[in-house]
Each structure stands twice: as C-alpha cells, then as structure tokens.
Amino acid sequence: MQEEAILLRGAVKAVVFQNPENGYCVLKLKCEDGQECTVVGTIPMTSVGERLLITGHWGNHAAYGRQFEAEYLERLMPESRIEILSYLSSRAVRGIGAKTAAKIVAEFGDRALDVLENHPEELTRIPGISPKKANEMHESFCKQVGVRRLIEYLTLHHLPAELAVRVYKVYGELSREALADDPYLLTDGYFGADFAAVDAFALESGTLADDERRVEAGILFELTHNLGNGHTFLPLDKLLGATAALLELPGDVIEAGAERLQEQGRIELDEIAGLRAAYLPAFHEAECYLTHRLLSMRSRRLEAPPNIDRLIDRIEQNHGIEYAAQQRQAIRAAATEGLLIVTGGPGTGKTTTLAGILDLFDAMKCKTLLAAPTGRAAKRLSELTGRDATTIHRMLEVDISPESGDMTFVHDEDEPLQCDALIVDETSMVDLLLMHALVRALPGRCRLILVGDPDQLPSVGAGNVFADLIRSERIETVRLTEIFRQAQQSLIVMNAHAVNHGQMPSLTEKNRDFFFLRRLSGETIAQTIVDLCARRLPGNMGIPAGEIQVLSPTRKGETGTAALNALLQNALNPPAPGKKEKKYGNFSYREGDRVMQIRNNYDIIWRKADGLGLGSGIFNGDIGTITEIDQAQEQMTIRFEDRITEYPFEMLAELEPAYAMTVHKSQGSEYRAVVLSAGRGSPFLLTRSVLYTAITRARELLIVVGDENVIAAMVQNDRKQRRYSGLKWRLRRAEA
C-alpha cells in the first residue's frame, strides 16, 4: 500500500545545493511550526526567503540522514517584511542586492513585491533608482517569476528546466497555454527538446497516439535528427520505417502524415539516383540552387591577362621561389576559371599557391576577399597570407529578422559582396546551408576559389559539399600531391601522409617534431597529458600552457575531454582566494578558464578590447578566457581574442571548457603544440580520418600519448559514414 503524501509549508532558510541544468536542489526549510528540515528534489531557481508548499515523503539518506523528498510544490511568494527582505537580499532579482532590498522593504513594507510586479514607477521614490533601473528590476522580477513557474511545469512533466528560458522568450506569459495547445512545438530546432520526453509529455497530457500533430512531429524529428548525422535527405522508405518504429504506429498512418507535410510545404520529395528522397525544404532549395549556380560559374570562361606567364614568373622572382608544375597550374587556372578547387595535404604547398593566386589577382586589379568557416581558421589564414581574412558569417553579416527572429544574412542576391574574387580556405568544414548562403552573395562575375583537404573530417553540419564538388568531376580541380623537400623534414607531415595512405605512422623517432609516449591505462594516459601541459612542455621546451591544445577523439571515459578538462583545470588554473567560480552541470567555471562557444549565437553583443567598436555574434568553436565572474549581476565576462562580451548565467549551456577538445571541434585550427589522447574508445570515433585530422592540427610539435594498438586500429579503420546528399548526383545529372 502506497504511503500517503505529506504536506510541508515553510520558508527557505538556506540553499545548500542547486543544479541549474535540471533544477535539482537541496535546501533547508523552516516550517510553519518552527521546525527545520532538509528538503531534496526538483525545486528550480530557489531563493532564500521564498515560501513553499511541498508535497512528498520522508526518506533516509545513507550519508545525510532524514530528508524530505519533494514530489510536487507550489510557490507562495514571501509575505512578511522579514521574508521579503531575505528573498530580495538573496539577489533573486537582478539589480537588487542587500542594500537596495533594505531600502525597498523600508519604503514599501509588505507591498514590496506587488510594487515590483505591478507598480514599478513607485520604485523611483527611492534615491538612486532611476525610471530605467526601476523598469529593469520590474522586468527581471516578472521574467523570473514567469520562468520559475514554467520550469516547475516542465520539470513536473520530466522536461529539462533549461527549456523554460527559450519558451518564455517566445511565448511569455502564454507559454503554458501554448504548450497545452501543441506540446510538439518543443521539438522545433530553436528549442531542441528531446523528442521522447516531449512525446511522453504529450501522451500524458491526453494527446492521442495517432494524432496528426504527433505523426507530423515524428516525421520532422527524424529528418531534423539526421541532419546531425550529416544527411541532407533521407530515403522516403527509411524515413517512414524509422518514424513508424519511433511512434509505434502503422506505416499507412505515417505515410498519410508525410503526404500532409508535403502538401503543407514542410517537406520536399524528390528523386535522387533512383531513391525517393525526403528533404526539409531549406536543404532541398540549397542543393538545387547550388547545382544551378555552381555550374553556371563553372561554365563561364574568363579571359586571362595576355602576359600571364610573365606575371607568374615575376611573382616567383618576388618570392624567391620556383613553383612546381601543379602549383603553376593552379595559379594559371585561377585567372581563367570562374570556379576553381585547390586541394592537397600538408606540405604540398597550398599556402604558397594561395599566396601566388593573391599576387596574381593583385596584378589583375581584382578586389579579393579571404574567408574561412571559423574564427580560428580565419585567423590562421590571415597569418599565413599577411592579408585580412574573416569568417564567412562575418563577411556575409548576420542579421536577425524582427518579424520571425530567424537568422538571415545581409548579403545575398539583392546586396552582393563587393569583390571580384573570393578565396575560401578549409572548405571541407563548410556545410550545405552555409555554402548556399555564400554563393548567393557572390556578384555575377566573381571568381570563387575553394581551398581545402577532402581527407579531413567532413563538416559538422549537414552535407558533404567539398567532397561532393570534387567527386562530381564537374568542377575544375587542381590536386597538389608533391611533398616539398622542406616539408619532408617534418615527421608531422610525413606521418600525416602515411596515415592517409593507410600506413602506420613512425612512433619510434624522437628527435624531431612528432613523439609517441606509450601509456596503456586510461589513468596513466591522463596523468601524462596533465604533466606535459603543466610542467614538461612549458619547463623543458618553453611552450606556454596557453599554446598547447589537448585533443581527444571522444568526450567520455578517462581519456575523454570531460575528464581531461577537469584534470587540466585543476593543474593549470587551480582555485585560489579571490578567484570566483560558477558551477554549471558537472563543471565549475573559474576566472582564468579557457572556454569554447559550442553553437552559433548571433545575438551576443561584443565590444572591441580597445573600446573602438561593437558587434554581434559569437560562433561555434570560438575560444575565449573567462576574465570575471559577477555573482551579483549573474554573468561572466569572456574575452574572445580582441572581443569582450558578457554571458548571463542562463547562457552557460552554450559553453564548454576548452583545455581539451574533441578532434572534431579542432577542425580548421592549427596549434603550436598538440597533445593527442590515444586511449580506447568507440570504433565509430577511432577512425583514420580522425587521426589524420588530429595530426594535421599541429604546427611545431605533436605528442601522442597512449597505446600503439589504438593507433594501429585507427589507421586500419577507414570507416567513413555515408551521408545522404544529392549535390554530387545533381551536378552530374545536370551535365549529362
């Protein structure tokens, strides 16, 4: 027989622990009968002074003794002057600290919270509170109350608390009504909720299993989810089968849902190489547009300068070099081709060729822009060429639609870029939608030069654009294959090529730039990596810890990035008196920590470190350092190279510690020294392309720490996940 639920009523005396990600909390409650007890459970955004009505049961914890396990709660706003003062003094409302709280309570007494919520103009009676500040306090209080109530509603239905901020931003006070009307709106990409959790919530709320909204949401979820696997489309039969299994419904019900979605324009169906293919509309449009525009650019023959060979000779003389035949071919082709691909592995002269193309365009009076997919790749391109380079996003200028809130770009067909030529480096990282936006922004007679290494990992986003363009054999491509004599002196270069050809790298030579340290257990691998970063490389080789990047194929396990980041933080940035921290999830961010932005955010406002400019947008892969953590303002200040910005604590889900990062996240970057963790892991991650990409990230020094058997397995594992993409087929068919 189930024990009858118990009801507790009281005020929060202290918050012992609080997890902002899932709302789990341990607090001290002072009950109305004067007794105090420990309460545990999902009680998100709790503040001292709040009054709670909690339903639950008593339990006994092996270490902490008797605790009240909360199952459901209702918030009762503080009523007495003392409770209100405690609540406001706990910084529950942004902009109100202990001193301001005392002034507000002294002025308004037990009306203080009503004034904050309904009459903020009265706050200006207090010296020091301007109308602007009063309104900010009002908005913070209302948002907090609304978000907290929404969090309670979500967590009650086993949905993650972090969804509340985004849902509230879109629907405000109508959030609960919107969710009740259509729970599946949470599966929209903007919210990114787990489909299984949303589906359980919807079914519990009375949605029928064959409800049209459920069926359509399931189909769209399968398509959206598989974008993360790189697929721009799914074969219709696979899509229908996967959705039927997901929803446990008959195939004809799912097929009817797909027909409705097609009629509504929410999916596109097409024939690709004999397959009936289902696309999300944006990806279908992108493939079709790119096919038409790229072939148009490819067919446009441009006139080379009459003295082009003499120009190339002069460029050689200026640089004191002699181009190899393939390099000269690439430079010459850049003058006559509207669209050109230049590929090659490390040491094959891509940078030298790129510099020659730039000098040729200068001689031809062409205005040339340089771009790369990430900030780190753009910085590296700028350093290699001595020219200004920018990210593709910044070049296209991000804009947010005031009507829909969707991200768009300023530059497109109606407002093209002002250039005669565009060179894009690290093109293997460019996904389908970004390439679509880039090509749309090119003026009519602009040359486009795509540079990259197709043997590196493909783009994180959907599509296989660079490889598709090369394998279509419809785009002029120059492959640089000769490894130059100087590069042959580098074990990094030679081992990269060996791995790419399925051969074991040399692990025994220790007198150059590539070293292997044999460690067999996960614990000794991690210990060695920490020792290298904290002591041996800075002390023995003069390489500062800030110029060393630890890479791992995986996040999990003793040698994954999660464990390594915790160990490296403790060694490189230990706690100290006066050094502030903010715990988020399983990691405590600390002033001085190296962090990485893990998704594109176009809304973040930043200012130049020299104070001479403002801008917006911090992008996936940008690396920064936490310079200040302000508990009072609930935000941290982060410096991303020459840009400084503030992150409210509710945005910490967009950050990861970056002492160690996955090989995938390192794409497009080059580091003075790389330490690669080679411990055991999933064969889906321990692949040849991952090893090749990791090796090519090191500029001066690469140290591999681990088991040579793991290295051998990676070399042999040439697993390349097939990506459903129609671009190569479309390019070939259009030319047939």
Coordinates of C-alpha atoms in Angstrom, one line a residue, residues 272-599:
I272 CA 17.9 11.1 -56.2
A273 CA 19.8 8.4 -58.0
G274 CA 16.8 6.1 -58.1
L275 CA 15.8 6.9 -54.5
R276 CA 12.6 8.6 -53.4
A277 CA 14.2 11.3 -51.2
A278 CA 12.6 13.3 -48.4
Y279 CA 14.1 16.7 -47.6
L280 CA 13.4 19.6 -45.2
P281 CA 12.7 22.5 -47.6
A282 CA 15.7 24.6 -46.8
F283 CA 18.1 21.7 -47.7
H284 CA 16.3 20.9 -51.0
E285 CA 16.4 24.5 -52.0
A286 CA 20.1 24.8 -51.2
E287 CA 21.0 21.7 -53.3
C288 CA 19.0 22.9 -56.2
Y289 CA 20.3 26.4 -56.1
L290 CA 24.0 25.4 -55.7
T291 CA 23.7 23.0 -58.6
H292 CA 22.4 25.7 -60.9
R293 CA 24.7 28.5 -59.8
L294 CA 27.9 26.5 -59.5
L295 CA 27.6 25.0 -62.9
S296 CA 26.9 28.5 -64.3
M297 CA 30.0 29.8 -62.6
R298 CA 32.0 26.8 -63.9
S299 CA 30.9 27.3 -67.5
R300 CA 31.9 30.9 -67.5
R301 CA 35.4 31.2 -69.1
L302 CA 37.3 34.3 -68.1
E303 CA 40.0 36.0 -70.1
A304 CA 43.5 35.6 -68.7
P305 CA 45.9 38.6 -68.9
P306 CA 47.9 38.4 -72.1
N307 CA 51.1 38.3 -70.2
I308 CA 50.0 35.7 -67.5
D309 CA 53.2 33.6 -67.7
R310 CA 55.4 36.6 -67.3
L311 CA 53.3 37.7 -64.4
I312 CA 53.7 34.3 -62.7
D313 CA 57.5 34.4 -63.4
R314 CA 57.6 37.9 -61.7
I315 CA 55.7 36.6 -58.7
E316 CA 58.2 33.7 -58.4
Q317 CA 61.1 36.2 -58.5
N318 CA 59.5 38.4 -55.9
H319 CA 59.1 35.4 -53.5
G320 CA 62.5 33.9 -54.5
I321 CA 60.9 30.5 -55.3
E322 CA 60.1 28.3 -58.3
Y323 CA 56.6 26.9 -58.5
A324 CA 56.1 23.2 -59.1
A325 CA 54.1 22.3 -62.1
Q326 CA 50.9 21.7 -60.1
Q327 CA 51.2 25.0 -58.3
R328 CA 51.7 26.9 -61.5
Q329 CA 48.7 25.1 -63.0
A330 CA 46.5 26.2 -60.1
I331 CA 47.7 29.9 -60.3
R332 CA 47.1 29.9 -64.0
A333 CA 43.6 28.3 -63.6
A334 CA 42.6 31.0 -61.1
A335 CA 42.9 33.6 -63.8
T336 CA 40.5 31.9 -66.2
E337 CA 38.1 29.8 -64.1
G338 CA 35.0 31.2 -62.6
L339 CA 35.1 28.4 -60.1
L340 CA 38.3 26.5 -59.0
I341 CA 39.1 23.9 -56.3
V342 CA 42.6 23.6 -55.0
T343 CA 43.3 20.6 -52.8
G344 CA 46.3 19.0 -51.1
G345 CA 47.5 17.5 -47.9
P346 CA 50.1 19.0 -45.5
G347 CA 53.5 20.1 -47.1
T348 CA 52.1 20.1 -50.6
G349 CA 52.3 23.9 -51.0
K350 CA 48.7 25.0 -50.7
T351 CA 49.7 28.2 -48.8
T352 CA 52.4 29.1 -51.3
T353 CA 50.0 28.5 -54.1
L354 CA 47.4 30.6 -52.4
A355 CA 49.8 33.5 -52.0
G356 CA 50.7 33.2 -55.7
I357 CA 47.0 33.4 -56.6
L358 CA 46.6 36.5 -54.4
D359 CA 49.6 38.2 -56.0
L360 CA 48.2 37.4 -59.5
F361 CA 44.8 38.9 -58.6
D362 CA 46.5 42.0 -57.3
A363 CA 48.3 42.3 -60.7
M364 CA 45.0 41.9 -62.4
K365 CA 43.5 44.7 -60.2
C366 CA 41.0 42.2 -58.7
K367 CA 39.5 43.1 -55.4
T368 CA 39.9 39.8 -53.4
L369 CA 38.2 38.7 -50.2
L370 CA 39.6 35.9 -47.9
A371 CA 37.3 33.9 -45.7
A372 CA 37.2 30.7 -43.7
P373 CA 34.4 28.8 -41.8
T374 CA 35.6 29.5 -38.2
G375 CA 37.3 32.4 -36.4
R376 CA 40.4 30.3 -35.7
A377 CA 40.7 29.2 -39.3
A378 CA 40.2 32.8 -40.5
K379 CA 43.0 34.0 -38.1
R380 CA 45.3 31.3 -39.4
L381 CA 44.6 32.2 -43.0
S382 CA 45.4 35.9 -42.2
E383 CA 48.7 34.9 -40.5
L384 CA 49.7 32.7 -43.5
T385 CA 48.9 35.3 -46.2
G386 CA 49.6 38.5 -44.4
R387 CA 46.1 39.7 -45.5
D388 CA 42.9 40.4 -43.7
A389 CA 40.6 37.3 -43.5
T390 CA 37.3 36.9 -41.8
T391 CA 34.8 34.2 -41.0
I392 CA 32.1 33.5 -43.7
H393 CA 29.4 34.6 -41.2
R394 CA 31.1 37.9 -40.5
M395 CA 31.7 38.5 -44.2
L396 CA 28.0 37.9 -45.0
E397 CA 27.0 40.0 -42.0
V398 CA 24.5 38.2 -39.8
D399 CA 21.0 39.8 -39.3
I400 CA 18.1 38.8 -37.2
S401 CA 14.6 39.1 -38.8
P402 CA 12.5 41.4 -36.5
E403 CA 9.3 39.6 -37.6
S404 CA 10.4 35.9 -37.1
G405 CA 13.5 36.2 -35.1
D406 CA 15.2 33.9 -37.7
M407 CA 18.9 34.4 -38.6
T408 CA 19.5 35.8 -42.1
F409 CA 22.5 37.4 -43.9
V410 CA 22.7 41.0 -45.1
H411 CA 24.5 40.0 -48.2
D412 CA 22.6 38.0 -50.9
E413 CA 21.5 38.4 -54.5
D414 CA 20.0 41.8 -53.7
E415 CA 23.0 43.1 -51.8
P416 CA 26.0 41.1 -53.1
L417 CA 29.5 41.3 -51.7
Q418 CA 31.8 43.9 -53.2
C419 CA 34.6 41.8 -54.7
D420 CA 36.0 40.4 -57.9
A421 CA 37.3 37.2 -56.3
L422 CA 36.7 35.3 -53.1
I423 CA 39.0 32.7 -51.7
V424 CA 37.6 30.3 -49.1
D425 CA 40.1 28.2 -47.0
E426 CA 39.2 25.0 -45.0
T427 CA 36.3 24.4 -47.3
S428 CA 35.8 20.8 -46.1
M429 CA 34.2 22.4 -43.0
V430 CA 31.6 24.3 -44.9
D431 CA 28.1 22.7 -44.7
L432 CA 25.4 22.9 -47.3
L433 CA 23.4 25.8 -45.9
L434 CA 26.5 27.9 -45.3
M435 CA 27.7 27.3 -48.9
H436 CA 24.3 28.1 -50.2
A437 CA 24.3 31.5 -48.4
L438 CA 27.9 32.2 -49.5
V439 CA 27.2 31.5 -53.2
R440 CA 24.0 33.6 -53.1
A441 CA 26.1 36.6 -52.0
L442 CA 28.6 36.5 -54.9
P443 CA 28.3 39.1 -57.6
G444 CA 27.8 38.0 -61.1
R445 CA 31.3 37.8 -62.4
C446 CA 33.1 37.0 -59.2
R447 CA 35.7 34.2 -59.2
L448 CA 35.4 31.6 -56.4
I449 CA 38.5 29.7 -55.3
L450 CA 37.8 26.8 -52.8
V451 CA 40.8 25.5 -50.9
G452 CA 40.9 22.5 -48.6
D453 CA 41.8 19.0 -47.8
P454 CA 39.0 16.5 -48.6
D455 CA 40.6 13.8 -46.4
Q456 CA 39.9 15.7 -43.2
L457 CA 36.7 15.2 -41.3
P458 CA 33.6 16.5 -43.1
S459 CA 31.6 19.4 -41.9
V460 CA 29.8 19.2 -38.6
G461 CA 26.6 20.5 -40.3
A462 CA 24.6 18.5 -42.9
G463 CA 26.1 17.9 -46.3
N464 CA 29.4 16.7 -47.8
V465 CA 29.8 19.8 -50.0
F466 CA 33.6 19.9 -50.7
A467 CA 33.9 16.2 -51.3
D468 CA 30.7 16.2 -53.5
L469 CA 32.1 19.0 -55.6
I470 CA 35.4 17.2 -56.2
R471 CA 33.8 13.7 -56.8
S472 CA 31.3 15.1 -59.2
E473 CA 34.2 15.7 -61.6
R474 CA 32.3 18.7 -62.9
I475 CA 34.3 21.4 -61.2
E476 CA 37.9 22.3 -62.3
T477 CA 40.1 20.8 -59.6
V478 CA 43.9 21.1 -59.1
R479 CA 45.3 18.5 -56.7
L480 CA 48.7 19.3 -55.1
T481 CA 50.4 15.9 -54.4
E482 CA 54.1 16.7 -54.4
I483 CA 55.5 16.9 -50.8
F484 CA 58.2 19.6 -50.8
R485 CA 61.7 18.8 -49.6
Q486 CA 61.5 21.1 -46.6
A487 CA 58.2 19.5 -45.5
Q488 CA 59.8 16.1 -45.8
Q489 CA 61.9 17.0 -42.8
S490 CA 58.8 17.1 -40.7
L491 CA 57.5 13.9 -39.1
I492 CA 54.2 15.6 -38.6
V493 CA 53.8 16.0 -42.4
M494 CA 55.2 12.6 -43.3
N495 CA 53.2 10.7 -40.6
A496 CA 50.0 12.5 -41.7
H497 CA 50.5 11.3 -45.3
A498 CA 51.4 7.8 -44.1
V499 CA 48.1 7.7 -42.1
N500 CA 46.2 9.0 -45.0
H501 CA 47.5 6.1 -47.2
G502 CA 46.6 3.5 -44.5
Q503 CA 50.2 3.1 -43.2
M504 CA 51.3 3.2 -39.5
P505 CA 53.0 6.5 -38.5
S506 CA 56.6 6.3 -37.3
L507 CA 56.3 6.1 -33.5
T508 CA 59.9 5.4 -32.6
E509 CA 61.8 8.5 -33.8
K510 CA 62.1 11.1 -31.1
N511 CA 64.4 13.8 -32.5
R512 CA 62.1 15.9 -34.5
D513 CA 58.5 17.2 -34.1
F514 CA 56.5 14.0 -33.6
F515 CA 56.7 12.0 -30.4
F516 CA 54.9 8.9 -29.1
L517 CA 54.6 8.2 -25.4
R518 CA 53.4 4.7 -24.7
R519 CA 50.9 4.6 -21.9
L520 CA 48.5 1.7 -21.6
S521 CA 45.9 2.6 -19.0
G522 CA 43.5 5.4 -19.1
E523 CA 44.7 6.8 -15.8
T524 CA 48.4 6.9 -16.9
I525 CA 47.4 8.5 -20.2
A526 CA 45.5 11.3 -18.4
Q527 CA 48.3 11.8 -15.8
T528 CA 51.0 12.0 -18.6
I529 CA 48.9 14.6 -20.5
V530 CA 48.4 16.8 -17.5
D531 CA 52.2 16.6 -16.7
L532 CA 53.1 17.5 -20.3
C533 CA 50.8 20.6 -20.2
A534 CA 51.6 21.8 -16.7
R535 CA 55.3 21.0 -16.4
R536 CA 57.3 19.3 -19.1
L537 CA 56.4 21.3 -22.2
P538 CA 56.5 24.8 -20.5
G539 CA 59.6 23.9 -18.5
N540 CA 61.7 21.8 -20.9
M541 CA 60.6 23.2 -24.3
G542 CA 59.5 26.7 -23.4
I543 CA 56.0 26.2 -24.8
P544 CA 53.4 28.1 -22.6
A545 CA 50.4 26.1 -21.5
G546 CA 48.2 28.6 -23.4
E547 CA 49.8 27.4 -26.7
I548 CA 49.2 23.7 -26.1
Q549 CA 46.0 22.1 -27.2
V550 CA 44.9 18.7 -25.9
L551 CA 42.8 16.7 -28.3
S552 CA 40.8 13.5 -27.9
P553 CA 38.6 11.5 -30.3
T554 CA 35.9 11.2 -27.6
R555 CA 34.2 13.1 -24.8
K556 CA 33.7 10.1 -22.5
G557 CA 35.9 7.9 -20.4
E558 CA 39.2 8.5 -18.5
T559 CA 40.9 9.8 -21.7
G560 CA 37.9 11.8 -23.0
T561 CA 37.6 15.6 -23.0
A562 CA 35.2 15.8 -19.9
A563 CA 37.7 14.0 -17.6
L564 CA 40.7 15.7 -19.1
N565 CA 39.2 19.2 -18.8
A566 CA 38.6 18.7 -15.1
L567 CA 42.2 17.4 -14.5
L568 CA 43.8 20.2 -16.6
Q569 CA 41.8 22.9 -15.0
N570 CA 42.9 21.7 -11.6
A571 CA 46.6 21.8 -12.7
L572 CA 46.6 24.9 -14.9
N573 CA 44.0 27.1 -13.1
P574 CA 43.5 25.8 -9.6
P575 CA 41.2 27.5 -7.1
A576 CA 42.7 30.5 -5.2
P577 CA 41.5 33.1 -2.7
G578 CA 39.5 35.8 -4.5
K579 CA 39.2 33.7 -7.7
K580 CA 35.5 33.5 -8.3
E581 CA 33.7 30.3 -9.6
K582 CA 30.4 29.4 -11.0
K583 CA 29.2 25.8 -11.0
Y584 CA 27.2 24.6 -14.0
G585 CA 26.4 21.0 -14.5
N586 CA 29.4 18.9 -13.6
F587 CA 32.0 21.7 -14.1
S588 CA 32.8 24.7 -12.0
Y589 CA 33.9 27.6 -14.3
R590 CA 36.6 29.7 -12.8
E591 CA 38.1 33.1 -13.6
G592 CA 41.0 32.4 -15.9
D593 CA 39.5 29.3 -17.5
R594 CA 39.8 28.6 -21.3
V595 CA 36.3 28.1 -22.7
M596 CA 34.7 27.4 -26.1
Q597 CA 31.4 28.5 -27.6
I598 CA 29.6 25.3 -28.8
R599 CA 26.9 26.8 -31.1

